[in-house]
């Protein structure tokens, strides 16, 4: 199962590498999609502390921030306006349609539920209700937790450097005093 970016930028390469793979293209009306993105991902990504946290925690937050920045630079040149995003959205869908053989492509809308998805995959329809867990509140709350974790990591990194600097300074002072003054401190 391949999901989301960066993989979605390479439909031709992936379908060539995996010639029996089935591709599910999750269709949405681009205007409501943009409204959803504006209140979730674009909103979260616009929080002004992310660039600072990325610098203070390069191994986690920095990687995540670089991934998001690159993704949106490739997708819509970091232009989050409705016209730019709808044009990029439509171009992406056209690229997928041109890259994937029709017999391996399901254009699917989540509101259709299990039936078309299971039929395409050759599976039985489950008895469970079709899940919906990626709503605005879920997304923003989850990324709020990500932000809190990024703050914790950045603080740990800054405090770690500060404590280490003080320790090195005290050790250097102690060694200097001992060497040049012969004093035990």
mmCIF file of N, CA, C and O in Angstrom, residues 119-157:
data_model
loop_
_atom_site.group_PDB
_atom_site.id
_atom_site.type_symbol
_atom_site.label_atom_id
_atom_site.label_comp_id
_atom_site.label_asym_id
_atom_site.label_seq_id
_atom_site.Cartn_x
_atom_site.Cartn_y
_atom_site.Cartn_z
ATOM 1 N N UNK A 119 -15.298 -4.097 -4.466
ATOM 2 C CA UNK A 119 -15.452 -4.725 -5.775
ATOM 3 C C UNK A 119 -14.159 -4.591 -6.579
ATOM 4 O O UNK A 119 -13.684 -5.570 -7.172
ATOM 5 N N UNK A 120 -13.569 -3.415 -6.576
ATOM 6 C CA UNK A 120 -12.334 -3.168 -7.315
ATOM 7 C C UNK A 120 -11.189 -4.033 -6.787
ATOM 8 O O UNK A 120 -10.377 -4.544 -7.542
ATOM 9 N N UNK A 121 -11.141 -4.211 -5.466
ATOM 10 C CA UNK A 121 -10.069 -4.981 -4.834
ATOM 11 C C UNK A 121 -10.367 -6.480 -4.775
ATOM 12 O O UNK A 121 -9.515 -7.257 -4.332
ATOM 13 N N UNK A 122 -11.566 -6.865 -5.179
ATOM 14 C CA UNK A 122 -11.937 -8.275 -5.143
ATOM 15 C C UNK A 122 -12.132 -8.799 -3.733
ATOM 16 O O UNK A 122 -11.825 -9.954 -3.443
ATOM 17 N N UNK A 123 -12.652 -7.964 -2.873
ATOM 18 C CA UNK A 123 -12.877 -8.328 -1.463
ATOM 19 C C UNK A 123 -14.358 -8.225 -1.141
ATOM 20 O O UNK A 123 -15.118 -7.530 -1.813
ATOM 21 N N UNK A 124 -14.757 -8.921 -0.062
ATOM 22 C CA UNK A 124 -16.140 -8.828 0.394
ATOM 23 C C UNK A 124 -16.343 -7.531 1.167
ATOM 24 O O UNK A 124 -15.431 -7.034 1.825
ATOM 25 N N UNK A 125 -17.564 -7.023 1.087
ATOM 26 C CA UNK A 125 -17.896 -5.790 1.797
ATOM 27 C C UNK A 125 -17.995 -6.102 3.290
ATOM 28 O O UNK A 125 -18.748 -6.991 3.694
ATOM 29 N N UNK A 126 -17.247 -5.410 4.131
ATOM 30 C CA UNK A 126 -17.322 -5.655 5.580
ATOM 31 C C UNK A 126 -18.680 -5.239 6.151
ATOM 32 O O UNK A 126 -19.379 -4.400 5.579
ATOM 33 N N UNK A 127 -18.999 -5.815 7.272
ATOM 34 C CA UNK A 127 -20.244 -5.448 7.947
ATOM 35 C C UNK A 127 -20.109 -4.123 8.689
ATOM 36 O O UNK A 127 -21.101 -3.446 8.930
ATOM 37 N N UNK A 128 -18.874 -3.768 9.046
ATOM 38 C CA UNK A 128 -18.653 -2.523 9.778
ATOM 39 C C UNK A 128 -19.015 -1.321 8.925
ATOM 40 O O UNK A 128 -18.855 -1.333 7.714
ATOM 41 N N UNK A 129 -19.460 -0.281 9.600
ATOM 42 C CA UNK A 129 -19.746 0.972 8.913
ATOM 43 C C UNK A 129 -18.445 1.552 8.365
ATOM 44 O O UNK A 129 -17.384 1.402 8.968
ATOM 45 N N UNK A 130 -18.523 2.224 7.239
ATOM 46 C CA UNK A 130 -17.337 2.810 6.632
ATOM 47 C C UNK A 130 -16.792 3.906 7.547
ATOM 48 O O UNK A 130 -17.529 4.789 7.993
ATOM 49 N N UNK A 131 -15.494 3.874 7.865
ATOM 50 C CA UNK A 131 -14.938 4.824 8.841
ATOM 51 C C UNK A 131 -14.772 6.236 8.267
ATOM 52 O O UNK A 131 -14.570 6.415 7.076
ATOM 53 N N UNK A 132 -14.852 7.203 9.150
ATOM 54 C CA UNK A 132 -14.541 8.584 8.810
ATOM 55 C C UNK A 132 -13.803 9.171 10.005
ATOM 56 O O UNK A 132 -14.415 9.584 10.983
ATOM 57 N N UNK A 133 -12.470 9.191 9.931
ATOM 58 C CA UNK A 133 -11.676 9.664 11.067
ATOM 59 C C UNK A 133 -10.798 10.859 10.725
ATOM 60 O O UNK A 133 -10.100 11.365 11.577
ATOM 61 N N UNK A 134 -10.833 11.312 9.506
ATOM 62 C CA UNK A 134 -9.928 12.384 9.105
ATOM 63 C C UNK A 134 -10.684 13.708 8.960
ATOM 64 O O UNK A 134 -10.599 14.381 7.951
ATOM 65 N N UNK A 135 -11.418 14.078 10.008
ATOM 66 C CA UNK A 135 -12.137 15.341 9.948
ATOM 67 C C UNK A 135 -11.265 16.473 10.488
ATOM 68 O O UNK A 135 -10.150 16.251 10.973
ATOM 69 N N UNK A 136 -11.758 17.687 10.392
ATOM 70 C CA UNK A 136 -10.974 18.871 10.760
ATOM 71 C C UNK A 136 -10.496 18.796 12.212
ATOM 72 O O UNK A 136 -9.321 19.031 12.502
ATOM 73 N N UNK A 137 -11.396 18.485 13.134
ATOM 74 C CA UNK A 137 -11.033 18.453 14.553
ATOM 75 C C UNK A 137 -9.953 17.408 14.815
ATOM 76 O O UNK A 137 -8.996 17.657 15.539
ATOM 77 N N UNK A 138 -10.099 16.237 14.230
ATOM 78 C CA UNK A 138 -9.124 15.167 14.388
ATOM 79 C C UNK A 138 -7.758 15.622 13.878
ATOM 80 O O UNK A 138 -6.727 15.430 14.529
ATOM 81 N N UNK A 139 -7.744 16.244 12.707
ATOM 82 C CA UNK A 139 -6.495 16.675 12.086
ATOM 83 C C UNK A 139 -5.810 17.760 12.909
ATOM 84 O O UNK A 139 -4.620 17.662 13.218
ATOM 85 N N UNK A 140 -6.551 18.807 13.255
ATOM 86 C CA UNK A 140 -5.948 19.930 13.987
ATOM 87 C C UNK A 140 -5.513 19.488 15.381
ATOM 88 O O UNK A 140 -4.437 19.856 15.848
ATOM 89 N N UNK A 141 -6.304 18.656 16.041
ATOM 90 C CA UNK A 141 -5.911 18.148 17.361
ATOM 91 C C UNK A 141 -4.640 17.309 17.263
ATOM 92 O O UNK A 141 -3.720 17.455 18.070
ATOM 93 N N UNK A 142 -4.577 16.440 16.272
ATOM 94 C CA UNK A 142 -3.380 15.612 16.092
ATOM 95 C C UNK A 142 -2.144 16.444 15.821
ATOM 96 O O UNK A 142 -1.070 16.181 16.364
ATOM 97 N N UNK A 143 -2.281 17.473 15.006
ATOM 98 C CA UNK A 143 -1.134 18.327 14.717
ATOM 99 C C UNK A 143 -0.825 19.271 15.875
ATOM 100 O O UNK A 143 0.316 19.728 16.010
ATOM 101 N N UNK A 144 -1.806 19.550 16.710
ATOM 102 C CA UNK A 144 -1.530 20.282 17.952
ATOM 103 C C UNK A 144 -0.634 19.453 18.861
ATOM 104 O O UNK A 144 0.295 19.976 19.493
ATOM 105 N N UNK A 145 -0.882 18.157 18.901
ATOM 106 C CA UNK A 145 -0.018 17.253 19.679
ATOM 107 C C UNK A 145 1.369 17.171 19.057
ATOM 108 O O UNK A 145 2.373 17.133 19.775
ATOM 109 N N UNK A 146 1.431 17.145 17.730
ATOM 110 C CA UNK A 146 2.722 17.162 17.040
ATOM 111 C C UNK A 146 3.485 18.432 17.392
ATOM 112 O O UNK A 146 4.679 18.398 17.674
ATOM 113 N N UNK A 147 2.797 19.576 17.397
ATOM 114 C CA UNK A 147 3.425 20.855 17.741
ATOM 115 C C UNK A 147 3.958 20.812 19.175
ATOM 116 O O UNK A 147 5.079 21.231 19.437
ATOM 117 N N UNK A 148 3.155 20.299 20.119
ATOM 118 C CA UNK A 148 3.595 20.215 21.517
ATOM 119 C C UNK A 148 4.836 19.333 21.636
ATOM 120 O O UNK A 148 5.774 19.650 22.382
ATOM 121 N N UNK A 149 4.853 18.232 20.907
ATOM 122 C CA UNK A 149 6.024 17.353 20.918
ATOM 123 C C UNK A 149 7.235 18.071 20.324
ATOM 124 O O UNK A 149 8.354 17.942 20.826
ATOM 125 N N UNK A 150 7.015 18.849 19.260
ATOM 126 C CA UNK A 150 8.109 19.615 18.650
ATOM 127 C C UNK A 150 8.650 20.650 19.631
ATOM 128 O O UNK A 150 9.872 20.851 19.715
ATOM 129 N N UNK A 151 7.774 21.299 20.377
ATOM 130 C CA UNK A 151 8.209 22.271 21.397
ATOM 131 C C UNK A 151 9.038 21.556 22.463
ATOM 132 O O UNK A 151 10.102 22.039 22.870
ATOM 133 N N UNK A 152 8.568 20.395 22.913
ATOM 134 C CA UNK A 152 9.307 19.622 23.908
ATOM 135 C C UNK A 152 10.699 19.269 23.386
ATOM 136 O O UNK A 152 11.695 19.452 24.086
ATOM 137 N N UNK A 153 10.775 18.769 22.164
ATOM 138 C CA UNK A 153 12.072 18.375 21.604
ATOM 139 C C UNK A 153 12.993 19.582 21.445
ATOM 140 O O UNK A 153 14.183 19.502 21.735
ATOM 141 N N UNK A 154 12.442 20.709 20.980
ATOM 142 C CA UNK A 154 13.254 21.908 20.813
ATOM 143 C C UNK A 154 13.772 22.399 22.170
ATOM 144 O O UNK A 154 14.952 22.742 22.304
ATOM 145 N N UNK A 155 12.901 22.403 23.174
ATOM 146 C CA UNK A 155 13.319 22.834 24.521
ATOM 147 C C UNK A 155 14.386 21.894 25.063
ATOM 148 O O UNK A 155 15.380 22.343 25.645
ATOM 149 N N UNK A 156 14.186 20.610 24.864
ATOM 150 C CA UNK A 156 15.185 19.632 25.321
ATOM 151 C C UNK A 156 16.526 19.881 24.638
ATOM 152 O O UNK A 156 17.581 19.848 25.274
ATOM 153 N N UNK A 157 16.480 20.157 23.352
ATOM 154 C CA UNK A 157 17.726 20.415 22.619
ATOM 155 C C UNK A 157 18.405 21.685 23.114
ATOM 156 O O UNK A 157 19.616 21.704 23.324
#
